Amino acid sequence: MDVEQLTGVDAPCFHDRSGRRYPLDGSRWRGDDGGPLAVSPLPGLAPGQIVTAERSLWRYHAALPVPFARRVSLGEGCTPMVPLDWGGLRVHFKLEWFNPTSSFKDRGVSVMMSHLAAHGADRVLEDSSGNAGAAVAAYAAAAGIRARIVVPAATSAAKILQARACGAEIELVGGARDEVADEAVRQSARIPYASHNWHPMFIQGTKTVAYEMWESLGFTAPDNVVLVAGAGSNVIACDLAFGELLAAGRIDRRPRLFVGQPEHWATIADTLNGVDGAARGARVPTIAEGASIARPVRLPEAVEAVRRSGGAACAVPEAAIHAAVRALSSRGLYAEPTSAVAAAALDHFVASGEIAADETTVVVLTGAGLKSAEAMAAVFAAAPLDHVVAPEPGGAR
């Protein structure tokens, strides 16, 4: 039965790419056409609607399709946006590792888990290379819901430990990230699927990062937002939130979205730029494991989001990711390699002249280096720290 028959055309609902509508229930995560779902357009937020006493993303609950009273929250959102010098430019870095499980995934998972819990879920399934699995495990624990996380066998041990510590059941699967997703889809026939790549409520929570930029900048939009993309959820979410604000007359233009991806996993960038990714040869592992997605579920939406903003996307070489990790750390920002792809993309677009010094630019750093200890060790083993001072002979130990 279509949502029009249940709730009326104007009620919030899911819709698929064909435009078919579905009710906002807890069991559906994709359309009858087999494609991903989105939530019907919601009104943009007015400054006076922000619940300033709420220290979480739920301060923007008027722009979210989940009742405030049913929220599952650990205090996610309200992350710092720090202005720093970056090669002579003043750039704002949005530090998403201040979220409860140390990654941006908490935003989407809070809203997704709130939706699922409100509709009676007592068990959920997720597939993840690490950060999303940790977030689902944490928020499932907060909601009193059992969680099963399917992860690549090569996932960072620290990320697996975090999910296990929150009580999740972990299944390791060999093969690439997309093969893990395929296994989760098979299991979704018997376990409710809380997928950060598929579930439309995840995008709704993720969009609050853009609302925070808007609020932090005095209710104006930045000129540029620089993002790393794997599946592209942050790209789509920023497009969604700034689109809502534009439609409501709260901003006068969309920020340009600039996207970086690891060069052998640059499906969004290659599609946007008309590049045959197969010409790069076989895919090879990247130190930015969180962005190694070969087949993004929402590829058309991510490409269109960048194009609509007037932005651009690029493939980032592995050496540039390593260099960006070191450059961020030298400024006190201990970001995981996946996050550092955004900083490398910033360098690329500044060098190309597409981002200028007199513009307001926000770079989103998605997760903490502490979550990728092995990868961080590899970066700094390749470029040893030469400023470590040895103790004086006979001195204190």
Tab-separated table of C-alpha atoms in Angstrom:
chain	number	residue	atom	x	y	z
A	1	MET	CA	0.000	0.000	0.000
A	2	ASP	CA	1.329	3.454	-0.885
A	3	VAL	CA	1.802	6.140	1.727
A	4	GLU	CA	-0.916	8.313	0.094
A	5	GLN	CA	-3.480	5.700	1.133
A	6	LEU	CA	-2.137	5.614	4.687
A	7	THR	CA	-1.140	9.109	5.729
A	8	GLY	CA	-1.901	11.571	2.947
A	9	VAL	CA	0.360	12.955	0.246
A	10	ASP	CA	1.825	15.753	2.380
A	11	ALA	CA	2.937	13.542	5.285
A	12	PRO	CA	6.681	12.816	5.580
A	13	CYS	CA	7.452	9.580	3.796
A	14	PHE	CA	10.159	7.564	2.084
A	15	HIS	CA	10.404	7.641	-1.680
A	16	ASP	CA	12.479	5.729	-4.204
A	17	ARG	CA	14.140	6.956	-7.394
A	18	SER	CA	10.965	6.430	-9.396
A	19	GLY	CA	9.015	8.689	-7.034
A	20	ARG	CA	6.986	5.893	-5.443
A	21	ARG	CA	6.178	6.709	-1.822
A	22	TYR	CA	6.307	4.461	1.249
A	23	PRO	CA	5.311	5.031	4.875
A	24	LEU	CA	7.998	5.859	7.438
A	25	ASP	CA	8.001	2.438	9.054
A	26	GLY	CA	10.861	0.606	10.679
A	27	SER	CA	11.266	-2.396	8.396
A	28	ARG	CA	11.847	-0.816	4.989
A	29	TRP	CA	15.377	0.180	3.933
A	30	ARG	CA	15.099	0.164	0.114
A	31	GLY	CA	12.448	0.652	-2.528
A	32	ASP	CA	10.514	-1.934	-4.491
A	33	ASP	CA	12.770	-0.967	-7.400
A	34	GLY	CA	15.767	-2.304	-5.455
A	35	GLY	CA	17.282	1.157	-5.101
A	36	PRO	CA	17.916	3.363	-2.072
A	37	LEU	CA	15.261	5.483	-0.406
A	38	ALA	CA	15.164	9.142	0.579
A	39	VAL	CA	12.895	11.058	2.936
A	40	SER	CA	10.430	13.444	1.309
A	41	PRO	CA	11.498	17.103	1.431
A	42	LEU	CA	11.410	18.709	4.864
A	43	PRO	CA	11.238	22.447	5.624
A	44	GLY	CA	14.488	24.250	6.299
A	45	LEU	CA	15.142	25.338	9.845
A	46	ALA	CA	14.763	28.905	11.116
A	47	PRO	CA	17.258	30.140	13.737
A	48	GLY	CA	14.437	30.524	16.260
A	49	GLN	CA	13.604	26.806	15.958
A	50	ILE	CA	16.980	25.704	17.304
A	51	VAL	CA	16.673	24.289	20.811
A	52	THR	CA	19.721	26.061	22.198
A	53	ALA	CA	19.504	24.282	25.555
A	54	GLU	CA	20.064	20.933	23.807
A	55	ARG	CA	23.768	20.119	23.490
A	56	SER	CA	23.470	17.597	20.652
A	57	LEU	CA	22.344	17.436	17.039
A	58	TRP	CA	18.805	17.133	18.382
A	59	ARG	CA	18.850	20.922	18.827
A	60	TYR	CA	17.775	20.788	15.142
A	61	HIS	CA	14.942	18.329	15.741
A	62	ALA	CA	12.504	20.547	13.827
A	63	ALA	CA	14.412	19.536	10.682
A	64	LEU	CA	14.419	15.791	11.518
A	65	PRO	CA	11.661	13.241	10.772
A	66	VAL	CA	11.945	11.504	14.169
A	67	PRO	CA	10.102	12.689	17.300
A	68	PHE	CA	12.354	14.526	19.749
A	69	ALA	CA	10.861	12.526	22.612
A	70	ARG	CA	11.893	9.219	20.985
A	71	ARG	CA	15.530	10.132	20.383
A	72	VAL	CA	18.413	7.786	21.153
A	73	SER	CA	21.251	10.131	21.929
A	74	LEU	CA	24.735	9.999	23.430
A	75	GLY	CA	25.375	13.714	22.945
A	76	GLU	CA	26.422	13.526	19.295
A	77	GLY	CA	26.906	16.647	17.223
A	78	CYS	CA	27.916	20.175	18.279
A	79	THR	CA	31.490	19.385	17.239
A	80	PRO	CA	34.127	22.149	17.128
A	81	MET	CA	34.885	24.059	13.960
A	82	VAL	CA	38.441	25.330	14.370
A	83	PRO	CA	39.967	28.042	12.137
A	84	LEU	CA	43.639	27.364	11.346
A	85	ASP	CA	46.252	28.582	8.923
A	86	TRP	CA	46.732	26.144	6.049
A	87	GLY	CA	49.426	27.233	3.628
A	88	GLY	CA	48.482	30.877	4.003
A	89	LEU	CA	44.724	30.263	3.878
A	90	ARG	CA	42.429	30.563	6.873
A	91	VAL	CA	40.486	27.288	6.845
A	92	HIS	CA	37.835	25.991	9.248
A	93	PHE	CA	38.327	22.345	10.235
A	94	LYS	CA	35.188	20.584	11.466
A	95	LEU	CA	36.414	18.014	14.014
A	96	GLU	CA	33.937	15.169	13.837
A	97	TRP	CA	35.957	12.928	16.143
A	98	PHE	CA	34.416	14.822	19.049
A	99	ASN	CA	31.329	12.674	18.516
A	100	PRO	CA	30.808	9.932	21.161
A	101	THR	CA	32.429	7.057	19.223
A	102	SER	CA	34.987	9.402	17.596
A	103	SER	CA	33.552	9.627	14.083
A	104	PHE	CA	30.881	11.455	12.098
A	105	LYS	CA	28.902	8.222	11.796
A	106	ASP	CA	27.300	8.912	15.189
A	107	ARG	CA	25.154	11.627	13.630
A	108	GLY	CA	23.417	9.335	11.182
A	109	VAL	CA	23.277	6.381	13.528
A	110	SER	CA	21.604	8.406	16.302
A	111	VAL	CA	18.705	9.355	14.026
A	112	MET	CA	18.564	5.941	12.322
A	113	MET	CA	18.560	4.059	15.645
A	114	SER	CA	15.964	6.445	17.070
A	115	HIS	CA	13.722	5.641	14.106
A	116	LEU	CA	14.250	1.877	14.395
A	117	ALA	CA	13.746	1.828	18.163
A	118	ALA	CA	10.571	3.892	17.833
A	119	HIS	CA	9.222	1.236	15.461
A	120	GLY	CA	9.960	-1.658	17.797
A	121	ALA	CA	13.261	-3.091	16.524
A	122	ASP	CA	14.957	-5.372	19.059
A	123	ARG	CA	17.824	-6.520	16.812
A	124	VAL	CA	19.747	-4.855	13.978
A	125	LEU	CA	22.340	-5.758	11.359
A	126	GLU	CA	25.071	-3.507	9.956
A	127	ASP	CA	28.061	-3.935	7.647
A	128	SER	CA	31.017	-1.658	8.187
A	129	SER	CA	34.743	-1.230	7.729
A	130	GLY	CA	34.893	0.089	11.280
A	131	ASN	CA	33.489	3.465	12.277
A	132	ALA	CA	29.841	2.841	11.387
A	133	GLY	CA	29.952	-0.553	13.076
A	134	ALA	CA	31.274	1.021	16.260
A	135	ALA	CA	28.546	3.658	16.105
A	136	VAL	CA	25.756	1.140	15.517
A	137	ALA	CA	27.062	-0.994	18.385
A	138	ALA	CA	27.130	1.981	20.752
A	139	TYR	CA	23.697	3.335	19.881
A	140	ALA	CA	22.147	-0.117	19.851
A	141	ALA	CA	23.494	-0.582	23.375
A	142	ALA	CA	22.018	2.786	24.381
A	143	ALA	CA	18.658	1.747	22.934
A	144	GLY	CA	18.707	-1.750	24.462
A	145	ILE	CA	18.841	-3.363	21.016
A	146	ARG	CA	21.051	-6.297	20.001
A	147	ALA	CA	23.484	-5.593	17.158
A	148	ARG	CA	25.254	-7.834	14.658
A	149	ILE	CA	28.107	-6.196	12.713
A	150	VAL	CA	29.562	-7.763	9.560
A	151	VAL	CA	33.054	-6.376	8.935
A	152	PRO	CA	35.962	-6.961	6.541
A	153	ALA	CA	38.535	-9.317	8.015
A	154	ALA	CA	41.212	-6.641	7.483
A	155	THR	CA	39.407	-4.015	9.580
A	156	SER	CA	41.413	-2.113	12.193
A	157	ALA	CA	41.538	-4.114	15.415
A	158	ALA	CA	40.772	-1.005	17.465
A	159	LYS	CA	37.515	-0.434	15.584
A	160	ILE	CA	36.430	-4.062	16.008
A	161	LEU	CA	37.263	-3.899	19.709
A	162	GLN	CA	35.125	-0.800	20.142
A	163	ALA	CA	32.079	-2.515	18.632
A	164	ARG	CA	32.645	-5.667	20.689
A	165	ALA	CA	33.034	-3.637	23.870
A	166	CYS	CA	29.532	-2.258	23.331
A	167	GLY	CA	28.161	-5.787	23.154
A	168	ALA	CA	27.805	-6.265	19.414
A	169	GLU	CA	28.187	-9.649	17.761
A	170	ILE	CA	30.978	-9.435	15.168
A	171	GLU	CA	31.283	-11.501	11.983
A	172	LEU	CA	34.511	-11.174	9.996
A	173	VAL	CA	34.164	-11.645	6.238
A	174	GLY	CA	37.022	-12.025	3.778
A	175	GLY	CA	37.192	-10.025	0.577
A	176	ALA	CA	36.671	-6.400	-0.360
A	177	ARG	CA	34.349	-3.946	1.363
A	178	ASP	CA	31.632	-4.465	-1.266
A	179	GLU	CA	31.660	-8.223	-0.700
A	180	VAL	CA	30.983	-7.564	2.982
A	181	ALA	CA	28.002	-5.404	2.011
A	182	ASP	CA	26.681	-8.187	-0.225
A	183	GLU	CA	26.842	-10.617	2.715
A	184	ALA	CA	24.923	-8.181	4.921
A	185	VAL	CA	22.200	-7.768	2.295
A	186	ARG	CA	21.805	-11.551	2.227
A	187	GLN	CA	21.426	-11.637	6.016
A	188	SER	CA	18.958	-8.725	5.982
A	189	ALA	CA	16.255	-11.193	4.959
A	190	ARG	CA	16.123	-12.309	8.593
A	191	ILE	CA	17.576	-9.386	10.604
A	192	PRO	CA	16.449	-5.718	10.344
A	193	TYR	CA	19.094	-3.910	8.311
A	194	ALA	CA	20.493	-0.762	9.956
A	195	SER	CA	22.786	0.124	7.082
A	196	HIS	CA	24.547	3.494	7.095
A	197	ASN	CA	24.846	3.178	3.307
A	198	TRP	CA	21.241	2.187	2.623
A	199	HIS	CA	18.986	3.511	5.368
A	200	PRO	CA	17.525	6.945	4.521
A	201	MET	CA	17.422	8.014	8.173
A	202	PHE	CA	21.211	7.872	8.326
A	203	ILE	CA	21.420	10.702	5.778
A	204	GLN	CA	18.909	12.688	7.841
A	205	GLY	CA	21.172	12.572	10.879
A	206	THR	CA	24.325	13.227	8.882
A	207	LYS	CA	22.864	16.408	7.382
A	208	THR	CA	23.090	18.109	10.773
A	209	VAL	CA	26.801	18.736	10.168
A	210	ALA	CA	25.734	21.335	7.597
A	211	TYR	CA	23.237	22.905	9.975
A	212	GLU	CA	26.089	23.284	12.465
A	213	MET	CA	28.278	25.015	9.874
A	214	TRP	CA	25.387	27.391	9.144
A	215	GLU	CA	24.839	28.167	12.830
A	216	SER	CA	28.572	28.498	13.619
A	217	LEU	CA	29.058	30.962	10.758
A	218	GLY	CA	26.337	33.271	12.011
A	219	PHE	CA	23.552	31.649	9.977
A	220	THR	CA	25.381	31.976	6.682
A	221	ALA	CA	26.703	29.305	4.344
A	222	PRO	CA	30.422	28.818	3.705
A	223	ASP	CA	31.697	29.272	0.186
A	224	ASN	CA	33.236	25.802	0.079
A	225	VAL	CA	32.905	22.500	1.944
A	226	VAL	CA	35.688	19.953	1.424
A	227	LEU	CA	34.856	16.300	2.100
A	228	VAL	CA	36.251	12.810	1.823
A	229	ALA	CA	33.845	10.365	0.206
A	230	GLY	CA	33.549	6.615	0.251
A	231	ALA	CA	29.840	5.964	-0.163
A	232	GLY	CA	29.247	9.722	-0.253
A	233	SER	CA	26.877	10.139	2.702
A	234	ASN	CA	28.426	13.425	3.842
A	235	VAL	CA	28.261	14.769	0.291
A	236	ILE	CA	24.576	13.920	-0.086
A	237	ALA	CA	23.794	15.105	3.439
A	238	CYS	CA	25.397	18.522	2.919
A	239	ASP	CA	23.526	18.905	-0.365
A	240	LEU	CA	20.291	18.001	1.422
A	241	ALA	CA	20.721	20.389	4.368
A	242	PHE	CA	21.925	23.362	2.350
A	243	GLY	CA	19.125	22.697	-0.124
A	244	GLU	CA	16.582	22.823	2.707
A	245	LEU	CA	18.063	26.094	3.969
A	246	LEU	CA	18.105	27.576	0.470
A	247	ALA	CA	14.475	26.618	-0.174
A	248	ALA	CA	13.495	28.210	3.135
A	249	GLY	CA	15.305	31.440	2.274
A	250	ARG	CA	17.818	31.043	5.132
A	251	ILE	CA	20.823	31.194	2.770
A	252	ASP	CA	21.204	32.788	-0.647
A	253	ARG	CA	23.369	30.147	-2.339
A	254	ARG	CA	24.648	26.599	-1.977
A	255	PRO	CA	28.251	26.092	-0.884
A	256	ARG	CA	30.404	24.377	-3.473
A	257	LEU	CA	31.158	20.797	-2.472
A	258	PHE	CA	34.725	19.633	-3.141
A	259	VAL	CA	35.292	15.904	-2.784
A	260	GLY	CA	38.393	13.746	-2.490
A	261	GLN	CA	38.612	9.953	-2.818
A	262	PRO	CA	41.540	7.492	-2.738
A	263	GLU	CA	42.692	7.140	-6.341
A	264	HIS	CA	41.889	3.440	-6.734
A	265	TRP	CA	38.484	3.910	-5.073
A	266	ALA	CA	37.403	7.143	-6.760
A	267	THR	CA	34.110	6.010	-8.283
A	268	ILE	CA	32.279	9.252	-7.497
A	269	ALA	CA	35.115	11.449	-8.791
A	270	ASP	CA	35.644	9.317	-11.886
A	271	THR	CA	31.939	9.301	-12.739
A	272	LEU	CA	31.714	13.065	-12.305
A	273	ASN	CA	34.848	13.648	-14.380
A	274	GLY	CA	34.058	11.122	-17.105
A	275	VAL	CA	37.115	9.014	-16.265
A	276	ASP	CA	37.287	5.268	-16.849
A	277	GLY	CA	38.356	4.002	-13.437
A	278	ALA	CA	39.338	0.655	-14.932
A	279	ALA	CA	42.242	2.425	-16.636
A	280	ARG	CA	43.874	2.772	-13.235
A	281	GLY	CA	44.324	-0.984	-13.135
A	282	ALA	CA	43.349	-3.370	-10.358
A	283	ARG	CA	42.103	-1.825	-7.139
A	284	VAL	CA	44.740	-1.879	-4.426
A	285	PRO	CA	44.258	-1.451	-0.676
A	286	THR	CA	44.425	2.097	0.637
A	287	ILE	CA	45.480	3.420	4.006
A	288	ALA	CA	42.178	5.333	3.920
A	289	GLU	CA	40.218	2.136	4.537
A	290	GLY	CA	36.975	3.944	5.398
A	291	ALA	CA	36.743	5.337	1.862
A	292	SER	CA	37.466	2.140	-0.063
A	293	ILE	CA	33.996	1.730	-1.571
A	294	ALA	CA	33.945	0.462	-5.159
A	295	ARG	CA	30.176	0.611	-5.740
A	296	PRO	CA	28.516	3.443	-3.787
A	297	VAL	CA	24.833	2.694	-3.315
A	298	ARG	CA	23.885	6.342	-3.903
A	299	LEU	CA	26.356	7.053	-6.697
A	300	PRO	CA	23.965	9.092	-8.911
A	301	GLU	CA	22.847	11.183	-5.943
A	302	ALA	CA	26.433	11.882	-4.837
A	303	VAL	CA	27.529	12.890	-8.336
A	304	GLU	CA	24.494	15.140	-8.780
A	305	ALA	CA	25.086	16.758	-5.365
A	306	VAL	CA	28.600	17.832	-6.371
A	307	ARG	CA	27.452	18.948	-9.806
A	308	ARG	CA	24.495	20.929	-8.418
A	309	SER	CA	26.783	22.795	-6.014
A	310	GLY	CA	29.192	23.849	-8.756
A	311	GLY	CA	31.952	21.947	-6.974
A	312	ALA	CA	34.378	19.270	-8.115
A	313	ALA	CA	35.890	15.918	-7.151
A	314	CYS	CA	39.356	14.429	-7.466
A	315	ALA	CA	41.225	11.155	-7.030
A	316	VAL	CA	43.908	11.472	-4.336
A	317	PRO	CA	47.182	9.510	-4.671
A	318	GLU	CA	48.257	7.429	-1.698
A	319	ALA	CA	51.383	9.525	-1.138
A	320	ALA	CA	49.236	12.650	-0.830
A	321	ILE	CA	47.095	10.966	1.843
A	322	HIS	CA	50.224	10.147	3.852
A	323	ALA	CA	51.446	13.719	3.481
A	324	ALA	CA	48.075	15.103	4.589
A	325	VAL	CA	48.080	12.927	7.733
A	326	ARG	CA	51.469	14.368	8.646
A	327	ALA	CA	50.443	17.943	7.796
A	328	LEU	CA	47.327	17.722	9.943
A	329	SER	CA	49.234	16.192	12.845
A	330	SER	CA	51.816	18.970	12.648
A	331	ARG	CA	48.971	21.384	13.428
A	332	GLY	CA	47.678	19.310	16.329
A	333	LEU	CA	44.939	17.528	14.374
A	334	TYR	CA	45.415	13.780	14.830
A	335	ALA	CA	43.029	12.663	12.086
A	336	GLU	CA	42.737	9.139	10.735
A	337	PRO	CA	43.956	8.608	7.150
A	338	THR	CA	40.417	8.488	5.751
A	339	SER	CA	39.829	12.003	7.131
A	340	ALA	CA	43.129	13.183	5.720
A	341	VAL	CA	41.864	12.569	2.182
A	342	ALA	CA	39.813	15.748	2.621
A	343	ALA	CA	42.925	17.749	3.545
A	344	ALA	CA	44.751	16.343	0.516
A	345	ALA	CA	41.769	17.327	-1.640
A	346	LEU	CA	41.936	20.828	-0.166
A	347	ASP	CA	45.561	21.092	-1.315
A	348	HIS	CA	44.567	19.924	-4.791
A	349	PHE	CA	41.751	22.436	-5.212
A	350	VAL	CA	43.773	25.310	-3.772
A	351	ALA	CA	46.602	24.514	-6.210
A	352	SER	CA	44.123	24.382	-9.105
A	353	GLY	CA	42.728	27.787	-8.145
A	354	GLU	CA	39.238	26.426	-7.528
A	355	ILE	CA	39.402	27.392	-3.847
A	356	ALA	CA	40.611	30.933	-3.152
A	357	ALA	CA	42.144	32.541	-0.077
A	358	ASP	CA	39.360	35.117	0.318
A	359	GLU	CA	36.631	32.445	0.534
A	360	THR	CA	35.185	30.773	3.631
A	361	THR	CA	36.150	27.108	3.459
A	362	VAL	CA	35.192	24.281	5.829
A	363	VAL	CA	37.041	20.942	5.769
A	364	VAL	CA	35.259	18.053	7.483
A	365	LEU	CA	37.592	15.669	9.323
A	366	THR	CA	35.515	12.567	9.888
A	367	GLY	CA	37.385	10.474	12.455
A	368	ALA	CA	40.206	10.292	14.985
A	369	GLY	CA	43.667	8.895	14.360
A	370	LEU	CA	43.363	6.909	17.579
A	371	LYS	CA	40.839	4.688	15.774
A	372	SER	CA	43.427	3.659	13.159
A	373	ALA	CA	46.506	3.033	15.250
A	374	GLU	CA	48.090	0.580	12.805
A	375	ALA	CA	47.588	2.877	9.823
A	376	MET	CA	48.900	5.898	11.698
A	377	ALA	CA	51.955	3.918	12.761
A	378	ALA	CA	52.565	3.003	9.117
A	379	VAL	CA	52.390	6.663	8.048
A	380	PHE	CA	54.930	7.800	10.592
A	381	ALA	CA	57.177	4.753	10.134
A	382	ALA	CA	57.512	5.795	6.499
A	383	ALA	CA	58.418	9.332	7.605
A	384	PRO	CA	60.060	9.038	11.027
A	385	LEU	CA	59.507	11.775	13.563
A	386	ASP	CA	62.869	13.548	13.697
A	387	HIS	CA	61.926	15.996	16.423
A	388	VAL	CA	61.640	13.517	19.299
A	389	VAL	CA	64.133	14.519	21.988
A	390	ALA	CA	66.039	11.689	23.646
A	391	PRO	CA	66.477	11.832	27.439
A	392	GLU	CA	69.773	13.137	28.797
A	393	PRO	CA	72.153	10.415	29.983
A	394	GLY	CA	71.485	9.748	33.637
A	395	GLY	CA	68.378	11.943	33.543
A	396	ALA	CA	64.899	11.134	34.693
A	397	ARG	CA	63.212	8.179	33.048
